[in-house]
Amino acid sequence: MAPDLLLDGATVVTMDGGRTEHAVGHVVIENGRIAAVGAGPAPESLGPRTDLSGCLITPGLVNTHHHLYQWVTRGLAVDDGLFGWLTTLYPIWGRIDADVVGAAAEAGLAWLARTGCTTSTDHHYVFPADGGDVLGAEIEAARRVGLRFMPTRGSMDLGRKDGGLPPDHVVEDIDTILAASAAAVDAHHDPGPDSMLRIGLAPCSPFSVTGELLRQAAALARDKGVRLHTHLAETTDEEQFCRERFGRTPVEYMESLGWLGPDVWLAHGIHFDDDAIKRLAETGTGVAHCPTSNARLGAGIARAVDLRAAGVPVGLGVDGAASNEACSLIEELRHALLFARARGGPLALAVRDALELGTIGGARLLGWDDQIGSLEVGKQADIAVWRLDGLGHADIVDPVAALVLGAAPPLELLLVGGDPVVESDRLVTVDEQDLTHRAVAAHGRLLARAGSVTGQQERNHS
Ligand SMILES: [Zn+2]
């Protein structure tokens, strides 16, 4: 019987355990899964094939940190640091609702697909009381775009009046948060092998949640068998905050609340010291490295190389669009490599290590590496096919170097579970023009709603 799809004649980089590569190879897809991967042309007996000479086939990229709602608040506070940026944006974010989040998430996920991503997480932590079902809106957006999705039910319960960072009207009480988190898992989480949707729990950060919420969220996640995510060590201010308030470093504080372990991944981790890195490695706690966002906010360069060397699982994230207007996952591979070498010298991170961070490394953080992250028989056919025979890449000798060091190449094909999401560098599941209009309209509605705030900003800038 002929396979559903036979990709032939391309370079194949599998990212399997032996890091197998085929200068010219093929991938056979049946029932949404990889049925064969091998060197040379596929056997003639398999019948018709898609000729992909001039292309590179890799696993689809895995995005391990994002805030999709921010797609409609890009380009604000562009010359500010994290705290000034947050203070400008929180009042606007506090006005989001399900309509705005749906439009933002669909645009953001579609753009991730255009940049080679087949699986994304999302850290959503802003739930205005009158905002409707914002988590449901982004789940519907992912279904429409066709990406594998792990949204996390985030939360904030430490508002300004209690010494936290977010405005009081966007924080929820702990009982509401835990009930909504349990309901999100019960309604949406699919742990099965063909799952397109899994849920995680993700209180926002030590600045914006109480220790009690962190403790109870960890207990709930373990009871439900889902993963835990939060921001940690993004700024030196946080180190100071944790030492002053709790007499502990951020990692010691999180450990005291049950927040280290192989089911936890932390965003950023820029300011970990050697002891913290050792503890993360010992406990199998993962780190989502977000080089572009960290640079955009001037927060620093995470010690990704030291984390890897110590054995900490590391993946890549674009982070929210308000701190990374590009939101290009392929660009994160390049930035991870460039920043690692700028910091640690020419041997700090190899081009294939950068690809590993963006594929199987990310899959491990999400606990999904048994199904995605590498091209191996039996795994999901989540596949990126990059066209490297055009002006930008044709004479770069090593296709992996062309992908990581060159400009972002056109995507010839992007498959999720064997289904095409991008063909010939165009989205085929959704209408890009329509998404653009809807995102622009949502941006307009949101800023009009938060009018007094943005009016103030414009006055400050004029
Ligand atoms: Zn973030």
Short mmCIF file of C-alpha atoms and ligand atoms in Angstrom, two decimals:
data_model
loop_
_atom_site.label_atom_id
_atom_site.label_comp_id
_atom_site.label_asym_id
_atom_site.label_seq_id
_atom_site.Cartn_x
_atom_site.Cartn_y
_atom_site.Cartn_z
CA MET A 1 0.00 0.00 0.00
CA ALA A 2 1.30 3.46 -0.84
CA PRO A 3 2.17 5.71 2.12
CA ASP A 4 0.18 8.88 2.78
CA LEU A 5 3.20 11.01 1.95
CA LEU A 6 6.74 10.27 0.83
CA LEU A 7 9.28 13.08 1.19
CA ASP A 8 12.25 12.31 -1.04
CA GLY A 9 15.59 13.71 -2.24
CA ALA A 10 16.26 16.16 0.61
CA THR A 11 18.95 16.30 3.27
CA VAL A 12 17.47 14.72 6.41
CA VAL A 13 18.65 15.70 9.90
CA THR A 14 16.82 13.43 12.33
CA MET A 15 17.97 14.65 15.79
CA ASP A 16 17.56 11.04 16.96
CA GLY A 17 19.71 9.62 19.78
CA GLY A 18 22.65 9.01 17.41
CA ARG A 19 22.11 12.39 15.68
CA THR A 20 21.72 10.54 12.36
CA GLU A 21 21.86 12.65 9.19
CA HIS A 22 21.40 11.69 5.54
CA ALA A 23 22.99 13.97 2.91
CA VAL A 24 20.23 12.74 0.60
CA GLY A 25 17.42 10.83 2.23
CA HIS A 26 13.71 10.21 2.55
CA VAL A 27 10.92 10.22 5.13
CA VAL A 28 7.82 8.02 4.78
CA ILE A 29 4.60 9.08 6.53
CA GLU A 30 1.62 6.86 7.31
CA ASN A 31 -1.39 7.65 9.48
CA GLY A 32 0.19 10.85 10.73
CA ARG A 33 3.33 9.12 11.94
CA ILE A 34 6.81 8.49 10.59
CA ALA A 35 6.88 5.03 9.02
CA ALA A 36 10.47 5.13 7.72
CA VAL A 37 13.49 7.44 7.59
CA GLY A 38 16.51 6.51 5.55
CA ALA A 39 19.42 7.33 3.26
CA GLY A 40 19.11 7.73 -0.48
CA PRO A 41 15.89 7.64 -2.50
CA ALA A 42 12.92 5.75 -1.08
CA PRO A 43 12.29 2.35 -2.74
CA GLU A 44 10.47 2.66 -6.08
CA SER A 45 7.89 0.17 -4.83
CA LEU A 46 6.51 2.83 -2.48
CA GLY A 47 5.15 4.72 -5.46
CA PRO A 48 4.68 8.48 -5.96
CA ARG A 49 6.83 10.85 -3.94
CA THR A 50 7.33 14.55 -3.34
CA ASP A 51 10.71 15.55 -4.77
CA LEU A 52 12.38 17.87 -2.25
CA SER A 53 15.87 18.19 -3.71
CA GLY A 54 17.41 21.47 -2.55
CA CYS A 55 15.63 21.17 0.80
CA LEU A 56 16.53 20.26 4.38
CA ILE A 57 14.14 18.15 6.45
CA THR A 58 14.26 18.61 10.23
CA PRO A 59 11.88 17.87 13.09
CA GLY A 60 9.34 20.69 13.51
CA LEU A 61 10.54 23.28 16.02
CA VAL A 62 9.15 23.31 19.56
CA ASN A 63 8.42 26.62 21.28
CA THR A 64 8.67 26.39 25.07
CA HIS A 65 7.65 29.88 26.20
CA HIS A 66 5.17 32.41 24.81
CA HIS A 67 2.39 34.83 25.76
CA LEU A 68 0.22 34.76 22.66
CA TYR A 69 -2.16 37.52 23.78
CA GLN A 70 0.75 39.97 23.49
CA TRP A 71 0.67 39.72 19.69
CA VAL A 72 -1.78 42.66 19.70
CA THR A 73 0.39 44.78 22.05
CA ARG A 74 3.61 44.76 20.05
CA GLY A 75 5.77 47.83 19.69
CA LEU A 76 4.95 49.45 23.04
CA ALA A 77 7.57 50.56 25.58
CA VAL A 78 10.19 49.66 23.00
CA ASP A 79 13.03 51.41 24.79
CA ASP A 80 12.32 50.31 28.35
CA GLY A 81 13.54 47.63 30.78
CA LEU A 82 11.38 44.82 32.19
CA PHE A 83 9.83 46.75 35.06
CA GLY A 84 9.04 49.92 33.11
CA TRP A 85 7.78 47.77 30.25
CA LEU A 86 5.51 45.75 32.55
CA THR A 87 4.17 48.86 34.23
CA THR A 88 3.28 50.37 30.84
CA LEU A 89 1.68 47.20 29.52
CA TYR A 90 -0.22 45.74 32.50
CA PRO A 91 -3.02 48.35 32.35
CA ILE A 92 -3.54 47.52 28.66
CA TRP A 93 -3.32 43.76 29.17
CA GLY A 94 -5.86 44.11 31.97
CA ARG A 95 -8.49 44.94 29.30
CA ILE A 96 -8.12 41.80 27.18
CA ASP A 97 -11.04 39.47 26.55
CA ALA A 98 -11.69 36.23 24.70
CA ASP A 99 -12.16 38.01 21.33
CA VAL A 100 -8.86 39.86 21.58
CA VAL A 101 -7.00 36.77 22.80
CA GLY A 102 -8.50 34.62 20.04
CA ALA A 103 -7.34 37.01 17.31
CA ALA A 104 -3.92 37.49 18.91
CA ALA A 105 -3.38 33.75 19.45
CA GLU A 106 -4.39 32.82 15.93
CA ALA A 107 -2.05 35.41 14.45
CA GLY A 108 0.78 34.45 16.81
CA LEU A 109 0.44 30.72 16.21
CA ALA A 110 0.16 31.20 12.46
CA TRP A 111 3.37 33.21 12.51
CA LEU A 112 5.10 30.54 14.60
CA ALA A 113 4.07 28.00 11.95
CA ARG A 114 5.57 30.24 9.25
CA THR A 115 8.87 30.10 11.18
CA GLY A 116 9.03 26.29 11.45
CA CYS A 117 7.19 25.64 14.69
CA THR A 118 4.93 22.58 14.96
CA THR A 119 4.35 22.56 18.74
CA SER A 120 3.98 25.55 21.01
CA THR A 121 3.22 26.16 24.61
CA ASP A 122 1.54 29.34 25.86
CA HIS A 123 1.82 30.93 29.29
CA HIS A 124 -1.43 32.78 29.81
CA TYR A 125 -1.80 34.47 33.18
CA VAL A 126 -4.08 37.50 32.61
CA PHE A 127 -7.71 36.60 33.35
CA PRO A 128 -9.80 39.77 33.74
CA ALA A 129 -13.02 39.03 35.63
CA ASP A 130 -15.17 40.12 32.66
CA GLY A 131 -12.88 38.72 29.94
CA GLY A 132 -14.81 35.53 29.08
CA ASP A 133 -13.14 32.22 28.21
CA VAL A 134 -9.70 33.42 27.14
CA LEU A 135 -8.08 29.99 27.51
CA GLY A 136 -10.82 28.46 25.35
CA ALA A 137 -10.21 31.19 22.74
CA GLU A 138 -6.55 30.31 22.33
CA ILE A 139 -7.29 26.60 22.26
CA GLU A 140 -9.71 27.21 19.39
CA ALA A 141 -7.03 29.33 17.65
CA ALA A 142 -4.50 26.48 17.82
CA ARG A 143 -7.08 24.04 16.46
CA ARG A 144 -7.74 26.33 13.50
CA VAL A 145 -4.06 26.89 12.70
CA GLY A 146 -3.33 23.18 13.21
CA LEU A 147 -0.42 23.33 15.66
CA ARG A 148 0.15 20.94 18.55
CA PHE A 149 -0.47 23.00 21.65
CA MET A 150 0.30 23.05 25.36
CA PRO A 151 -1.31 26.15 26.83
CA THR A 152 -0.75 26.67 30.53
CA ARG A 153 -3.42 28.02 32.89
CA GLY A 154 -1.44 30.84 34.45
CA SER A 155 -2.38 33.05 37.35
CA MET A 156 -1.56 36.03 39.56
CA ASP A 157 -2.76 36.48 43.16
CA LEU A 158 -0.26 39.07 44.45
CA GLY A 159 -1.45 42.53 43.40
CA ARG A 160 -0.04 45.98 44.09
CA LYS A 161 -1.82 46.36 47.42
CA ASP A 162 0.03 43.28 48.70
CA GLY A 163 3.46 44.33 47.43
CA GLY A 164 3.24 42.56 44.05
CA LEU A 165 3.68 43.99 40.58
CA PRO A 166 0.37 43.58 38.69
CA PRO A 167 -2.58 45.97 39.09
CA ASP A 168 -5.11 44.67 41.63
CA HIS A 169 -7.93 44.30 39.08
CA VAL A 170 -6.14 41.57 37.10
CA VAL A 171 -5.28 39.35 40.07
CA GLU A 172 -7.58 36.51 41.14
CA ASP A 173 -7.99 34.84 44.51
CA ILE A 174 -6.35 31.51 45.15
CA ASP A 175 -9.58 29.46 45.27
CA THR A 176 -10.75 30.86 41.92
CA ILE A 177 -7.35 30.10 40.38
CA LEU A 178 -7.18 26.53 41.63
CA ALA A 179 -10.76 25.77 40.61
CA ALA A 180 -10.20 27.23 37.12
CA SER A 181 -6.91 25.33 36.79
CA ALA A 182 -8.53 22.01 37.70
CA ALA A 183 -11.42 22.75 35.32
CA ALA A 184 -9.01 23.57 32.46
CA VAL A 185 -7.20 20.25 32.89
CA ASP A 186 -10.45 18.28 33.19
CA ALA A 187 -11.96 19.95 30.12
CA HIS A 188 -8.99 19.99 27.75
CA HIS A 189 -5.96 17.90 28.77
CA ASP A 190 -5.35 14.93 26.49
CA PRO A 191 -2.40 12.81 27.70
CA GLY A 192 -2.76 10.26 24.86
CA PRO A 193 -0.11 9.48 22.22
CA ASP A 194 -1.98 11.33 19.43
CA SER A 195 -2.71 14.34 21.63
CA MET A 196 -2.85 17.75 19.96
CA LEU A 197 -3.62 19.50 23.26
CA ARG A 198 -2.16 19.24 26.73
CA ILE A 199 -2.56 21.65 29.62
CA GLY A 200 0.03 22.85 32.14
CA LEU A 201 -0.28 25.02 35.26
CA ALA A 202 1.74 28.23 35.40
CA PRO A 203 1.52 30.82 38.19
CA CYS A 204 3.18 33.89 36.66
CA SER A 205 6.33 34.66 38.69
CA PRO A 206 7.51 35.17 42.30
CA PHE A 207 6.69 38.91 41.91
CA SER A 208 3.06 38.30 41.10
CA VAL A 209 1.96 35.20 43.02
CA THR A 210 1.96 34.11 46.65
CA GLY A 211 3.98 31.20 48.00
CA GLU A 212 0.73 29.53 48.98
CA LEU A 213 -0.49 29.59 45.36
CA LEU A 214 2.81 28.13 44.16
CA ARG A 215 2.59 25.32 46.73
CA GLN A 216 -1.02 24.49 45.97
CA ALA A 217 -0.58 24.73 42.18
CA ALA A 218 2.29 22.22 42.38
CA ALA A 219 0.16 19.83 44.42
CA LEU A 220 -2.74 20.18 41.97
CA ALA A 221 -0.51 19.65 38.92
CA ARG A 222 0.94 16.46 40.42
CA ASP A 223 -2.50 15.23 41.36
CA LYS A 224 -3.69 15.78 37.77
CA GLY A 225 -0.47 14.54 36.11
CA VAL A 226 0.27 17.80 34.25
CA ARG A 227 3.40 19.93 34.04
CA LEU A 228 4.39 23.11 35.88
CA HIS A 229 5.82 26.28 34.38
CA THR A 230 6.71 29.77 35.59
CA HIS A 231 9.13 32.66 35.05
CA LEU A 232 12.31 32.59 37.14
CA ALA A 233 15.53 34.61 37.43
CA GLU A 234 14.71 36.98 34.58
CA THR A 235 16.09 40.00 36.46
CA THR A 236 18.49 40.71 39.30
CA ASP A 237 15.60 42.56 41.01
CA GLU A 238 13.94 39.19 41.51
CA GLU A 239 17.00 37.85 43.32
CA GLN A 240 16.81 40.85 45.65
CA PHE A 241 13.03 40.48 46.08
CA CYS A 242 13.37 36.79 47.06
CA ARG A 243 16.28 37.42 49.43
CA GLU A 244 14.52 40.33 51.16
CA ARG A 245 11.10 38.73 51.41
CA PHE A 246 11.97 35.06 51.87
CA GLY A 247 15.67 35.00 52.85
CA ARG A 248 16.36 32.68 49.92
CA THR A 249 17.62 32.76 46.33
CA PRO A 250 14.87 32.31 43.70
CA VAL A 251 15.82 28.64 43.18
CA GLU A 252 15.93 27.95 46.94
CA TYR A 253 12.57 29.65 47.29
CA MET A 254 11.01 27.57 44.51
CA GLU A 255 12.49 24.38 45.90
CA SER A 256 10.99 25.12 49.31
CA LEU A 257 7.55 25.20 47.63
CA GLY A 258 7.94 21.91 45.72
CA TRP A 259 8.81 23.60 42.45
CA LEU A 260 11.92 21.73 41.33
CA GLY A 261 11.59 18.45 39.46
CA PRO A 262 11.49 16.77 36.05
CA ASP A 263 7.88 17.97 35.57
CA VAL A 264 8.84 21.66 35.94
CA TRP A 265 10.28 24.03 33.34
CA LEU A 266 11.27 27.62 34.07
CA ALA A 267 11.32 30.51 31.60
CA HIS A 268 14.48 32.61 31.21
CA GLY A 269 16.79 31.58 34.09
CA ILE A 270 19.23 34.36 33.22
CA HIS A 271 20.70 34.93 36.65
CA PHE A 272 21.28 31.42 38.01
CA ASP A 273 24.54 30.97 39.94
CA ASP A 274 26.55 27.72 39.97
CA ASP A 275 24.67 26.33 42.99
CA ALA A 276 21.32 26.99 41.33
CA ILE A 277 22.42 25.30 38.10
CA LYS A 278 23.63 22.27 40.06
CA ARG A 279 20.29 21.99 41.86
CA LEU A 280 18.33 22.28 38.61
CA ALA A 281 20.45 19.52 37.10
CA GLU A 282 20.07 17.26 40.14
CA THR A 283 16.29 17.63 40.07
CA GLY A 284 15.87 17.48 36.27
CA THR A 285 14.19 20.91 36.19
CA GLY A 286 14.16 22.40 32.68
CA VAL A 287 14.84 25.91 31.39
CA ALA A 288 13.21 27.72 28.45
CA HIS A 289 15.93 29.93 26.98
CA CYS A 290 14.51 33.07 25.31
CA PRO A 291 17.55 34.85 23.86
CA THR A 292 15.76 37.45 21.71
CA SER A 293 13.35 38.61 24.39
CA ASN A 294 16.12 38.73 26.99
CA ALA A 295 18.18 40.91 24.66
CA ARG A 296 15.20 43.08 23.62
CA LEU A 297 14.55 43.91 27.30
CA GLY A 298 18.27 44.14 28.10
CA ALA A 299 17.77 41.53 30.81
CA GLY A 300 21.00 39.64 30.04
CA ILE A 301 22.18 36.40 28.43
CA ALA A 302 21.18 33.15 30.10
CA ARG A 303 23.94 30.64 30.86
CA ALA A 304 22.49 28.17 28.37
CA VAL A 305 25.86 26.53 27.74
CA ASP A 306 26.55 26.00 31.46
CA LEU A 307 23.00 24.71 31.95
CA ARG A 308 23.46 22.15 29.16
CA ALA A 309 26.91 21.16 30.39
CA ALA A 310 25.48 20.53 33.86
CA GLY A 311 22.76 18.34 32.39
CA VAL A 312 19.81 20.71 32.73
CA PRO A 313 17.19 20.17 29.99
CA VAL A 314 17.13 23.35 27.85
CA GLY A 315 14.70 24.40 25.11
CA LEU A 316 14.02 27.64 23.25
CA GLY A 317 11.18 30.13 23.48
CA VAL A 318 10.22 33.24 21.57
CA ASP A 319 8.57 34.68 24.73
CA GLY A 320 5.65 37.07 24.36
CA ALA A 321 5.34 39.22 21.27
CA ALA A 322 5.45 42.42 23.31
CA SER A 323 9.10 41.69 24.14
CA ASN A 324 9.96 40.00 20.83
CA GLU A 325 8.09 41.59 17.96
CA ALA A 326 9.63 39.08 15.50
CA CYS A 327 8.38 35.96 17.33
CA SER A 328 10.34 33.82 14.87
CA LEU A 329 11.31 30.48 16.35
CA ILE A 330 13.99 29.78 13.74
CA GLU A 331 15.57 33.11 14.70
CA GLU A 332 15.88 31.89 18.31
CA LEU A 333 18.23 29.12 17.15
CA ARG A 334 20.53 31.68 15.59
CA HIS A 335 20.38 34.03 18.55
CA ALA A 336 20.98 31.17 21.01
CA LEU A 337 24.13 30.30 19.09
CA LEU A 338 25.36 33.88 18.61
CA PHE A 339 24.79 34.91 22.21
CA ALA A 340 26.37 31.71 23.55
CA ARG A 341 29.49 32.37 21.48
CA ALA A 342 29.53 36.09 22.28
CA ARG A 343 29.53 35.10 25.91
CA GLY A 344 31.58 31.88 25.92
CA GLY A 345 33.79 31.88 22.82
CA PRO A 346 33.65 30.14 19.43
CA LEU A 347 33.25 26.61 20.79
CA ALA A 348 30.47 27.44 23.25
CA LEU A 349 27.61 26.10 21.13
CA ALA A 350 27.75 24.15 17.85
CA VAL A 351 25.21 24.75 15.07
CA ARG A 352 23.77 21.27 15.64
CA ASP A 353 23.45 22.00 19.37
CA ALA A 354 21.34 25.05 18.49
CA LEU A 355 19.08 22.82 16.38
CA GLU A 356 18.88 20.36 19.26
CA LEU A 357 17.68 23.12 21.63
CA GLY A 358 14.93 24.04 19.17
CA THR A 359 13.72 20.47 18.55
CA ILE A 360 14.28 17.50 20.87
CA GLY A 361 15.47 19.82 23.67
CA GLY A 362 12.16 21.69 23.63
CA ALA A 363 10.17 18.46 23.37
CA ARG A 364 11.88 17.22 26.54
CA LEU A 365 10.90 20.37 28.46
CA LEU A 366 7.28 19.75 27.57
CA GLY A 367 7.53 16.06 28.49
CA TRP A 368 6.53 15.23 24.92
CA ASP A 369 9.83 13.78 23.61
CA ASP A 370 8.33 10.28 23.31
CA GLN A 371 6.15 11.60 20.46
CA ILE A 372 7.83 14.67 18.94
CA GLY A 373 11.18 16.47 18.63
CA SER A 374 13.03 14.02 16.35
CA LEU A 375 12.45 12.13 13.11
CA GLU A 376 12.20 8.50 14.21
CA VAL A 377 9.97 5.62 13.17
CA GLY A 378 6.77 5.66 15.20
CA LYS A 379 6.94 9.32 16.18
CA GLN A 380 4.45 11.96 15.09
CA ALA A 381 5.08 13.34 11.59
CA ASP A 382 5.78 16.87 12.88
CA ILE A 383 8.21 17.97 10.20
CA ALA A 384 9.75 21.16 8.78
CA VAL A 385 11.06 21.21 5.22
CA TRP A 386 13.30 24.21 4.58
CA ARG A 387 14.13 25.37 1.03
CA LEU A 388 17.86 26.02 0.82
CA ASP A 389 18.44 26.33 -2.92
CA GLY A 390 17.59 30.02 -3.23
CA LEU A 391 19.80 33.11 -3.23
CA GLY A 392 20.15 33.29 0.55
CA HIS A 393 21.39 29.75 1.13
CA ALA A 394 22.31 27.83 -2.04
CA ASP A 395 26.08 28.00 -1.63
CA ILE A 396 26.30 27.56 2.13
CA VAL A 397 28.09 24.21 2.27
CA ASP A 398 26.49 22.66 5.35
CA PRO A 399 22.66 22.70 5.28
CA VAL A 400 22.44 22.84 9.09
CA ALA A 401 24.78 25.84 9.11
CA ALA A 402 22.60 27.38 6.37
CA LEU A 403 19.55 26.92 8.58
CA VAL A 404 21.08 28.18 11.84
CA LEU A 405 23.55 30.81 10.64
CA GLY A 406 21.84 31.98 7.46
CA ALA A 407 18.73 34.12 7.12
CA ALA A 408 15.46 32.35 7.96
CA PRO A 409 14.85 30.17 4.88
CA PRO A 410 11.51 29.75 3.11
CA LEU A 411 9.46 26.83 4.42
CA GLU A 412 8.66 24.44 1.60
CA LEU A 413 6.41 22.38 3.86
CA LEU A 414 5.36 22.19 7.50
CA LEU A 415 3.52 19.09 8.69
CA VAL A 416 1.83 18.49 12.04
CA GLY A 417 0.83 14.86 12.50
CA GLY A 418 1.33 14.49 8.75
CA ASP A 419 -1.14 17.29 7.93
CA PRO A 420 0.18 20.31 6.01
CA VAL A 421 0.04 23.67 7.80
CA VAL A 422 2.44 25.53 5.48
CA GLU A 423 3.10 24.82 1.79
CA SER A 424 5.46 26.83 -0.45
CA ASP A 425 5.94 29.33 2.41
CA ARG A 426 2.20 30.00 2.70
CA LEU A 427 -0.26 28.98 5.41
CA VAL A 428 -2.80 26.51 4.09
CA THR A 429 -4.99 26.06 7.19
CA VAL A 430 -5.92 29.71 7.72
CA ASP A 431 -6.06 32.87 5.62
CA GLU A 432 -3.08 35.04 6.49
CA GLN A 433 -4.70 38.21 5.21
CA ASP A 434 -7.79 37.60 7.30
CA LEU A 435 -5.67 36.94 10.42
CA THR A 436 -3.77 40.16 9.84
CA HIS A 437 -6.97 42.21 9.62
CA ARG A 438 -8.41 40.56 12.71
CA ALA A 439 -5.22 41.16 14.71
CA VAL A 440 -5.13 44.82 13.69
CA ALA A 441 -8.79 45.23 14.62
CA ALA A 442 -8.24 43.51 17.99
CA HIS A 443 -5.26 45.76 18.67
CA GLY A 444 -7.43 48.81 17.92
CA ARG A 445 -10.27 47.62 20.16
CA LEU A 446 -7.92 46.84 23.02
CA LEU A 447 -6.08 50.14 22.90
CA ALA A 448 -9.33 52.07 22.60
CA ARG A 449 -10.60 50.26 25.70
CA ALA A 450 -7.40 51.15 27.55
CA GLY A 451 -7.54 54.63 25.99
CA SER A 452 -6.54 56.76 28.93
CA VAL A 453 -3.41 54.67 29.40
CA THR A 454 -2.18 54.85 25.82
CA GLY A 455 -3.08 58.53 25.58
CA GLN A 456 -0.68 59.06 28.43
CA GLN A 457 2.00 57.09 26.59
CA GLU A 458 1.61 59.10 23.43
CA ARG A 459 1.94 62.30 25.43
CA ASN A 460 5.11 60.95 27.02
CA HIS A 461 6.57 60.15 23.61
CA SER A 462 5.71 63.45 21.96
ZN ZN B 1 7.48 35.31 29.58
#
